[in-house]
XYZ file of C-alpha atoms in Angstrom:
554
model
C 23.277 -11.442 19.408
C 25.406 -8.520 18.288
C 23.615 -5.211 18.569
C 25.037 -2.228 16.761
C 24.925 1.268 18.272
C 22.626 3.925 16.775
C 23.320 5.056 13.253
C 24.670 8.326 14.549
C 27.613 6.453 16.057
C 28.345 4.394 13.033
C 31.515 4.712 10.877
C 31.959 5.499 8.054
C 29.071 7.958 7.324
C 28.778 7.185 3.604
C 28.241 3.757 2.192
C 31.192 2.691 0.038
C 33.453 5.495 1.271
C 36.979 4.194 1.263
C 38.653 3.653 4.672
C 41.828 5.690 5.024
C 44.792 3.529 4.271
C 48.548 3.627 4.681
C 50.721 2.766 1.674
C 53.613 1.061 3.345
C 56.366 -1.015 1.931
C 59.029 -3.126 3.629
C 62.375 -1.381 3.639
C 64.842 -2.469 0.969
C 68.167 -1.325 2.420
C 70.172 -3.587 4.713
C 69.710 -3.234 8.478
C 66.732 -0.917 8.156
C 63.395 -0.920 10.016
C 59.870 0.187 9.381
C 57.928 1.065 12.557
C 54.795 3.027 11.882
C 53.847 4.926 13.883
C 57.292 5.456 15.454
C 58.215 3.502 18.520
C 57.747 6.420 20.848
C 54.184 6.879 19.642
C 52.926 3.309 20.134
C 51.929 3.754 23.821
C 49.819 6.775 22.937
C 48.214 4.841 20.055
C 47.322 2.035 22.413
C 45.834 4.432 24.905
C 43.795 6.190 22.190
C 42.410 2.848 21.047
C 41.489 1.948 24.636
C 39.613 5.210 25.229
C 37.605 4.681 22.037
C 36.835 1.099 23.074
C 35.594 2.333 26.443
C 33.124 4.597 24.636
C 31.614 1.921 22.523
C 27.922 1.129 23.008
C 25.873 -1.911 22.215
C 25.722 -5.535 23.315
C 27.651 -8.635 22.433
C 26.303 -12.096 23.254
C 23.751 -10.570 25.609
C 26.290 -8.522 27.548
C 27.419 -4.903 27.504
C 30.263 -4.481 24.986
C 32.736 -3.384 27.587
C 31.928 -6.257 29.935
C 32.144 -8.786 27.175
C 35.530 -7.488 25.994
C 36.795 -7.416 29.570
C 35.873 -11.083 30.035
C 37.533 -12.013 26.754
C 40.751 -10.175 27.735
C 40.849 -11.862 31.120
C 40.393 -15.283 29.507
C 43.195 -14.455 26.992
C 45.720 -13.503 29.690
C 44.891 -16.611 31.782
C 45.237 -18.876 28.687
C 48.525 -17.196 27.611
C 50.001 -17.440 31.105
C 49.006 -21.151 31.392
C 50.491 -21.841 27.942
C 53.738 -19.967 28.681
C 54.128 -21.967 31.940
C 54.445 -25.124 29.837
C 57.861 -24.017 28.518
C 59.019 -20.973 30.543
C 60.006 -20.795 34.172
C 57.620 -19.258 36.728
C 59.738 -16.039 37.046
C 59.634 -15.408 33.274
C 55.882 -15.850 33.179
C 55.444 -13.595 36.126
C 57.559 -10.883 34.453
C 55.564 -11.092 31.232
C 52.139 -11.105 32.901
C 51.979 -7.445 33.777
C 48.205 -7.363 34.359
C 45.294 -6.892 31.978
C 44.603 -3.149 32.039
C 46.417 -2.710 28.685
C 47.255 -5.452 26.169
C 49.516 -5.225 23.084
C 49.205 -8.018 20.514
C 51.071 -9.399 17.523
C 50.914 -12.657 15.696
C 52.366 -14.934 13.010
C 52.569 -18.534 11.859
C 55.086 -20.718 13.688
C 57.244 -21.368 10.582
C 60.794 -20.352 9.870
C 60.425 -16.640 9.118
C 62.947 -13.942 8.284
C 64.465 -11.339 10.738
C 62.064 -8.607 9.536
C 59.130 -10.698 10.840
C 60.932 -11.628 14.013
C 61.390 -7.806 14.658
C 57.630 -7.707 15.486
C 58.230 -9.800 18.642
C 60.830 -7.378 19.973
C 58.778 -4.287 19.137
C 55.840 -5.992 20.843
C 57.731 -6.141 24.123
C 59.162 -2.624 23.868
C 55.781 -1.144 23.003
C 54.123 -2.793 26.083
C 56.769 -1.931 28.721
C 56.362 1.880 29.071
C 52.639 1.592 30.055
C 52.972 -1.668 31.976
C 50.904 -3.488 29.378
C 50.965 -7.267 28.854
C 52.374 -8.240 25.488
C 50.848 -11.329 23.955
C 52.073 -13.017 20.714
C 49.410 -15.131 18.930
C 50.842 -18.194 17.285
C 48.610 -18.541 14.200
C 48.415 -22.372 14.055
C 45.239 -22.811 11.953
C 47.209 -22.312 8.747
C 48.536 -25.324 6.773
C 52.261 -26.162 6.400
C 52.411 -27.168 2.720
C 56.214 -27.656 2.365
C 58.337 -28.501 5.411
C 61.408 -26.943 4.016
C 63.406 -23.693 3.992
C 65.501 -22.007 1.337
C 69.129 -22.265 2.466
C 71.968 -20.313 0.820
C 75.009 -22.292 -0.133
C 77.970 -22.330 -2.466
C 80.464 -19.496 -2.234
C 80.267 -15.734 -2.083
C 81.326 -15.677 -5.754
C 78.877 -18.291 -6.858
C 76.083 -18.713 -4.245
C 73.174 -21.005 -4.521
C 69.763 -21.144 -2.907
C 68.033 -24.497 -2.550
C 65.194 -25.871 -0.351
C 66.246 -28.000 2.629
C 63.709 -30.159 4.478
C 63.306 -29.645 8.206
C 60.781 -32.502 8.383
C 59.443 -35.303 6.215
C 56.257 -35.117 4.228
C 52.890 -35.402 5.954
C 49.259 -34.965 5.071
C 48.449 -31.305 4.730
C 47.089 -30.724 8.146
C 46.942 -27.469 10.053
C 49.903 -26.509 12.220
C 47.814 -27.178 15.315
C 47.716 -30.916 14.504
C 50.919 -31.358 12.475
C 53.314 -33.799 14.176
C 56.956 -34.254 13.498
C 56.756 -36.783 10.630
C 60.367 -37.780 10.246
C 62.569 -37.602 13.309
C 65.793 -38.234 11.404
C 65.177 -35.319 9.005
C 63.991 -33.164 11.800
C 66.804 -33.772 14.247
C 69.591 -33.356 11.612
C 68.222 -30.134 10.075
C 70.648 -27.723 11.775
C 73.702 -29.921 10.963
C 72.663 -30.119 7.247
C 71.871 -26.386 7.123
C 75.195 -25.491 8.745
C 77.097 -27.665 6.260
C 75.416 -25.933 3.316
C 76.065 -22.491 4.804
C 79.690 -23.253 5.851
C 81.414 -21.252 3.118
C 79.180 -18.202 3.781
C 78.308 -18.242 7.543
C 80.813 -19.503 10.099
C 78.240 -20.492 12.823
C 74.602 -19.812 12.033
C 72.151 -19.423 14.866
C 70.603 -22.765 13.943
C 73.514 -24.675 15.495
C 72.537 -23.430 18.939
C 68.859 -22.728 18.393
C 67.678 -26.022 16.787
C 68.507 -28.114 19.867
C 65.826 -26.150 21.709
C 63.336 -27.047 18.906
C 64.236 -30.716 19.230
C 63.942 -30.552 23.047
C 60.393 -29.107 22.752
C 59.465 -31.958 20.361
C 60.890 -34.428 22.832
C 58.666 -32.863 25.483
C 55.561 -33.845 23.379
C 55.061 -30.716 21.230
C 53.888 -30.912 17.706
C 56.045 -29.324 15.067
C 54.529 -25.842 15.134
C 54.586 -25.646 18.919
C 58.148 -26.886 19.024
C 59.267 -24.116 16.669
C 57.269 -21.416 18.468
C 58.195 -22.373 21.971
C 61.932 -22.598 21.085
C 61.723 -19.136 19.551
C 60.203 -17.686 22.680
C 62.786 -19.423 24.875
C 65.537 -17.819 22.773
C 63.882 -14.389 22.947
C 64.006 -14.703 26.739
C 67.771 -15.076 26.540
C 67.745 -11.660 24.823
C 65.670 -10.000 27.489
C 62.142 -10.270 25.910
C 59.221 -10.715 28.339
C 56.072 -11.525 26.374
C 53.338 -14.123 26.729
C 52.396 -16.485 23.898
C 49.235 -18.374 23.049
C 48.259 -20.396 19.935
C 45.265 -19.203 18.081
C 43.759 -22.660 18.482
C 43.587 -21.958 22.212
C 42.073 -18.516 21.649
C 39.350 -20.154 19.634
C 38.508 -22.340 22.701
C 37.958 -19.431 25.051
C 34.349 -19.224 26.355
C 33.904 -15.634 25.108
C 35.145 -16.581 21.675
C 32.737 -19.470 21.411
C 29.770 -17.243 22.289
C 30.933 -14.557 19.844
C 31.242 -17.138 17.011
C 27.791 -18.504 17.876
C 26.313 -14.925 17.548
C 28.078 -14.472 14.188
C 26.744 -17.739 12.856
C 23.284 -16.828 13.922
C 23.561 -13.565 12.058
C 25.546 -14.965 9.114
C 23.665 -13.407 6.180
C 24.287 -9.869 7.474
C 27.926 -10.684 8.349
C 28.611 -12.262 4.982
C 27.095 -9.359 3.190
C 29.374 -6.891 5.069
C 32.365 -9.148 4.515
C 31.806 -9.385 0.763
C 31.116 -5.601 0.475
C 34.433 -4.938 2.164
C 36.294 -7.198 -0.221
C 34.476 -5.671 -3.263
C 35.368 -2.140 -2.067
C 38.939 -3.091 -1.549
C 39.292 -4.645 -4.980
C 37.608 -1.621 -6.563
C 39.889 0.848 -4.660
C 43.044 -1.099 -5.539
C 41.861 -2.207 -9.020
C 42.354 -5.892 -8.091
C 40.832 -8.185 -10.731
C 41.630 -11.515 -9.028
C 38.499 -12.591 -7.232
C 40.587 -14.546 -4.700
C 42.592 -11.521 -3.556
C 43.033 -10.361 -0.851
C 40.701 -13.193 0.195
C 37.864 -15.030 -1.610
C 34.362 -13.752 -1.140
C 32.001 -15.836 0.902
C 29.767 -18.079 -1.172
C 25.903 -18.253 -0.997
C 24.412 -21.576 -2.019
C 20.649 -21.399 -1.839
C 19.834 -20.968 1.835
C 23.351 -21.822 2.904
C 25.886 -19.049 3.600
C 29.564 -19.544 3.809
C 31.006 -18.363 7.154
C 34.491 -16.769 7.621
C 35.546 -19.778 9.853
C 37.267 -23.066 9.192
C 35.763 -26.327 10.310
C 38.556 -28.757 10.976
C 37.627 -32.433 11.502
C 39.862 -34.858 13.316
C 41.916 -35.579 10.181
C 43.197 -31.976 10.322
C 42.039 -30.988 6.781
C 40.447 -27.565 6.772
C 36.915 -27.326 5.448
C 34.990 -24.168 4.490
C 32.143 -23.760 6.958
C 28.529 -23.184 5.794
C 25.540 -22.422 7.967
C 21.792 -22.084 7.400
C 18.910 -21.261 9.645
C 16.210 -24.043 9.872
C 13.203 -24.432 12.127
C 15.340 -26.526 14.512
C 18.206 -24.016 14.746
C 21.454 -23.055 13.002
C 22.692 -25.992 10.964
C 26.509 -25.804 10.395
C 28.284 -28.009 7.969
C 31.697 -28.433 6.294
C 32.176 -29.074 2.684
C 31.728 -32.831 3.315
C 28.302 -32.395 4.948
C 26.464 -31.917 8.228
C 28.409 -31.172 11.418
C 26.073 -29.888 14.105
C 22.913 -28.027 14.997
C 23.355 -24.927 17.124
C 20.584 -23.210 19.162
C 19.966 -19.676 17.805
C 22.190 -17.148 19.693
C 19.291 -14.699 20.170
C 17.656 -17.123 22.681
C 20.375 -16.872 25.330
C 23.264 -14.745 23.994
C 24.872 -17.781 22.416
C 25.445 -19.765 25.625
C 23.842 -23.037 24.472
C 25.438 -22.789 20.991
C 28.868 -22.174 22.644
C 28.350 -25.307 24.720
C 27.605 -27.227 21.481
C 30.821 -25.799 19.880
C 32.749 -26.952 22.947
C 31.179 -30.396 22.650
C 32.333 -30.549 19.020
C 35.857 -29.626 20.147
C 35.868 -32.472 22.564
C 35.025 -34.787 19.649
C 37.959 -33.403 17.589
C 35.807 -31.117 15.371
C 37.364 -27.655 15.638
C 35.976 -24.214 14.753
C 38.790 -21.801 13.881
C 38.927 -18.262 12.426
C 39.918 -17.481 8.934
C 42.527 -14.724 8.393
C 40.378 -11.598 8.382
C 38.355 -12.765 11.427
C 41.543 -13.618 13.390
C 42.716 -10.084 13.587
C 39.200 -8.628 13.750
C 38.557 -10.578 17.020
C 41.981 -9.661 18.390
C 41.739 -5.957 17.605
C 38.154 -5.399 18.676
C 38.059 -7.560 21.816
C 41.432 -8.751 23.040
C 43.909 -5.890 22.941
C 44.510 -2.182 22.759
C 47.073 -2.334 19.973
C 47.781 -4.903 17.281
C 51.195 -4.929 15.562
C 51.087 -6.010 11.945
C 53.604 -6.824 9.304
C 53.260 -5.043 5.953
C 51.221 -7.889 4.439
C 48.833 -8.120 7.423
C 48.302 -4.381 7.347
C 47.172 -4.586 3.704
C 44.683 -7.386 4.605
C 43.351 -5.375 7.530
C 42.214 -2.597 5.285
C 39.457 -5.078 4.514
C 38.996 -5.796 8.164
C 38.548 -2.106 8.909
C 35.709 -1.990 6.425
C 33.988 -5.031 8.044
C 34.320 -3.549 11.526
C 32.868 -0.294 10.306
C 30.001 -1.844 8.346
C 28.945 -4.766 10.472
C 29.752 -3.549 14.037
C 29.187 0.099 13.355
C 32.209 1.320 15.269
C 35.434 3.026 14.300
C 38.166 0.464 13.649
C 41.017 0.480 16.157
C 44.285 1.751 14.726
C 47.192 -0.672 14.369
C 50.932 -0.389 14.031
C 53.009 -1.767 11.199
C 56.486 -3.252 11.786
C 58.958 -4.803 9.279
C 62.623 -4.844 8.733
C 65.370 -5.951 6.237
C 68.549 -7.728 7.147
C 70.772 -9.317 4.541
C 73.234 -12.120 5.242
C 76.563 -10.699 6.442
C 78.319 -11.740 3.255
C 79.982 -9.202 0.935
C 77.860 -9.022 -2.250
C 77.237 -6.639 -5.154
C 74.472 -4.036 -4.742
C 72.594 -1.953 -7.255
C 73.233 -4.272 -10.160
C 69.685 -4.000 -11.394
C 69.878 -0.234 -11.939
C 73.354 -0.501 -13.522
C 72.082 -3.214 -15.768
C 69.174 -1.055 -16.878
C 71.522 1.846 -17.582
C 73.902 -0.390 -19.645
C 70.909 -1.774 -21.559
C 69.823 1.765 -22.351
C 73.262 2.560 -23.675
C 73.205 -0.473 -25.925
C 69.853 0.585 -27.221
C 71.241 4.045 -27.954
C 74.040 2.406 -29.951
C 71.322 0.811 -32.160
C 69.177 3.899 -32.629
C 71.559 6.864 -32.108
C 75.133 5.608 -32.745
C 76.239 9.129 -33.784
C 75.717 10.382 -30.197
C 76.128 7.150 -28.163
C 79.820 6.643 -29.051
C 82.641 9.054 -29.727
C 83.724 9.591 -33.377
C 86.786 7.711 -34.667
C 90.206 9.306 -34.161
C 91.653 8.278 -37.554
C 91.130 11.251 -39.955
C 89.979 9.215 -42.997
C 87.619 7.111 -40.964
C 86.416 10.151 -39.128
C 85.489 11.823 -42.422
C 83.368 8.820 -43.401
C 81.696 8.918 -39.968
C 80.876 12.656 -40.370
C 79.369 11.963 -43.770
C 77.090 9.364 -42.292
C 76.222 11.514 -39.326
C 75.285 14.376 -41.698
C 73.132 11.966 -43.749
C 71.389 10.840 -40.573
C 70.629 14.493 -39.628
C 69.235 15.075 -43.084
C 66.973 11.991 -42.952
C 65.701 12.862 -39.495
C 65.272 16.596 -40.001
C 61.815 17.998 -39.426
C 59.844 19.312 -42.263
C 58.418 18.002 -45.608
C 60.155 15.184 -47.371
C 59.728 13.667 -50.878
C 60.739 10.258 -49.547
C 57.952 7.840 -48.577
C 57.890 7.050 -44.829
C 58.777 3.352 -45.323
C 61.704 4.187 -47.569
C 62.948 6.934 -45.127
C 62.712 4.445 -42.251
C 64.829 1.902 -44.165
C 67.344 4.490 -45.084
C 67.719 5.547 -41.380
C 68.281 1.899 -40.386
C 71.041 1.544 -42.992
C 72.762 4.639 -41.818
C 72.508 3.551 -38.148
C 73.936 0.197 -39.046
C 76.879 1.871 -40.888
C 77.522 4.217 -38.024
C 77.293 1.349 -35.627
C 80.249 -0.314 -37.300
C 82.442 2.503 -35.927
C 81.250 1.692 -32.360
C 82.021 -1.991 -32.137
C 84.613 -1.511 -29.432
C 82.131 0.349 -27.340
C 79.438 -2.274 -27.998
C 81.814 -5.061 -27.005
C 82.695 -3.284 -23.811
C 78.994 -2.752 -22.914
C 78.106 -6.386 -23.627
C 80.891 -7.498 -21.265
C 79.575 -5.107 -18.669
C 76.080 -6.606 -19.154
C 77.318 -10.088 -18.594
C 79.270 -9.006 -15.475
C 76.177 -7.282 -14.087
C 74.002 -10.329 -14.751
C 76.411 -12.421 -12.728
C 76.326 -9.765 -10.004
C 72.527 -9.773 -10.078
C 72.482 -13.553 -9.696
C 74.760 -13.196 -6.680
C 72.778 -10.355 -5.293
C 69.560 -12.382 -5.799
C 70.820 -14.922 -3.325
C 72.879 -12.928 -0.824
C 70.578 -9.893 -0.654
C 67.340 -11.603 -0.163
C 65.351 -10.327 2.779
C 63.360 -13.525 3.291
C 66.164 -15.811 4.460
C 65.037 -17.415 7.799
C 66.575 -15.877 10.815
C 68.209 -19.075 12.105
C 70.687 -18.974 9.141
C 72.231 -15.756 10.401
C 75.000 -15.488 13.064
C 73.542 -14.706 16.509
C 75.758 -11.559 16.691
C 74.348 -10.181 13.409
C 70.795 -10.652 14.734
C 71.704 -9.006 18.050
C 73.181 -6.024 16.223
C 70.010 -5.704 14.129
C 67.733 -5.717 17.160
C 70.158 -3.707 19.348
C 68.303 -0.460 19.044
C 65.320 -2.160 20.741
C 67.121 -4.617 22.927
C 69.095 -2.024 24.899
C 65.745 -0.784 26.134
C 64.760 -4.118 27.559
C 68.041 -5.346 29.060
């Protein structure tokens, strides 16, 4: 089982006290980074986390916390090295495997993400090098690929478009781990079709040279997610990155993980209560009313408790996992019914239950972590530093609360990395603010035409304008008035309308500016998106973006 340290060592000291959080946002300006803490502080942060971990007390799965974590870390490095050897040469694997004394982690789904996400992989390597740590990227392959397409810019710089382009055919909504390439013709021609659409904007996108690596990994027998992830890592190697990779599905097959999962399932009511408290505290602190954000609470159905795991049968469709304690043991089931009976973990530290979970895996029934537990396991037991994106950092505020409440230890600190890189195409900028300013000027013409536009230059016309302006001042002057409020309001409207007739030229000019700015905003909305996948950029643009890090690793 999982034994907490004494209450004196628990964190936080007050039930419901908010965990300190960082309010971080992805940068908005082109070619900018967010690295928090700064790059030169990451090694010290990893060391600080490691020292705190060494001081933890308690037992996990019948073993001392430190011994259990050491075994899990050793298993992780072995699994990552074995996996990397499937698609990297022996020299590259040896350079990346720097030993297990310190481990730095990051992770993301294997899809087509933008350069700001890819930045994490480079920071991962740079953060690990100064202290000789091993850097491991977790490929989160227990998520579902719902739409096998990417938004590809097209058209011209003056009239750009943004439309989805399929990189594979449709398939049942299985997890990445089991998702094959469904349509080879669509898959193999993706780079050509994307390059044709990008032709008037980008001369030679990275996809033209990168996608053949993806196709080659599929030809070697990889599923879609593995082909994408392995090709990315191969390309990173060309740019001097030395990291290991391992899919989360393989992490969930590690012996230590299976014993840990068995312990959590045997102690599910207490875990679920801490999990739900953490979510409730987060929603309260952030005034979130949506019960599904940032993740749904775990359900309780009679004597069944929902667990923060997925149960994935051979068809690859994720099921919520439920467990209940019976006289025979811990009964686990998916939404479709009974799956297995696990011996209680307190009998032997989860060994027999872990063997049963392994037997299920051999039959094609997989136990996988849900989002919050994925990083909880990684941060507490696998590494000394986890590098998040901005979104993951927000989620892990909940994870921090679970760690503090359920495990009774101070949550490890993590780093946050993100970046913004726009397509290298000349485009307007700041049109939103200019449009707001112009809209305010138009509003002023409606309500304060006497100050929003200059008076007429013609003397006769100017006298009439001055008479109206004087009447407006009289109607709006402070102090008692014999005119009823409604009549006064109508009189002001009539005067404003009359004054507005003298400002038609200004109004026409502002309306033309608004239309031009709306066109600019539409262009900006395509060409200044930060979520365009990295393979639609030229390789040189990406190298320039990463150069501040890359020169340290070349």
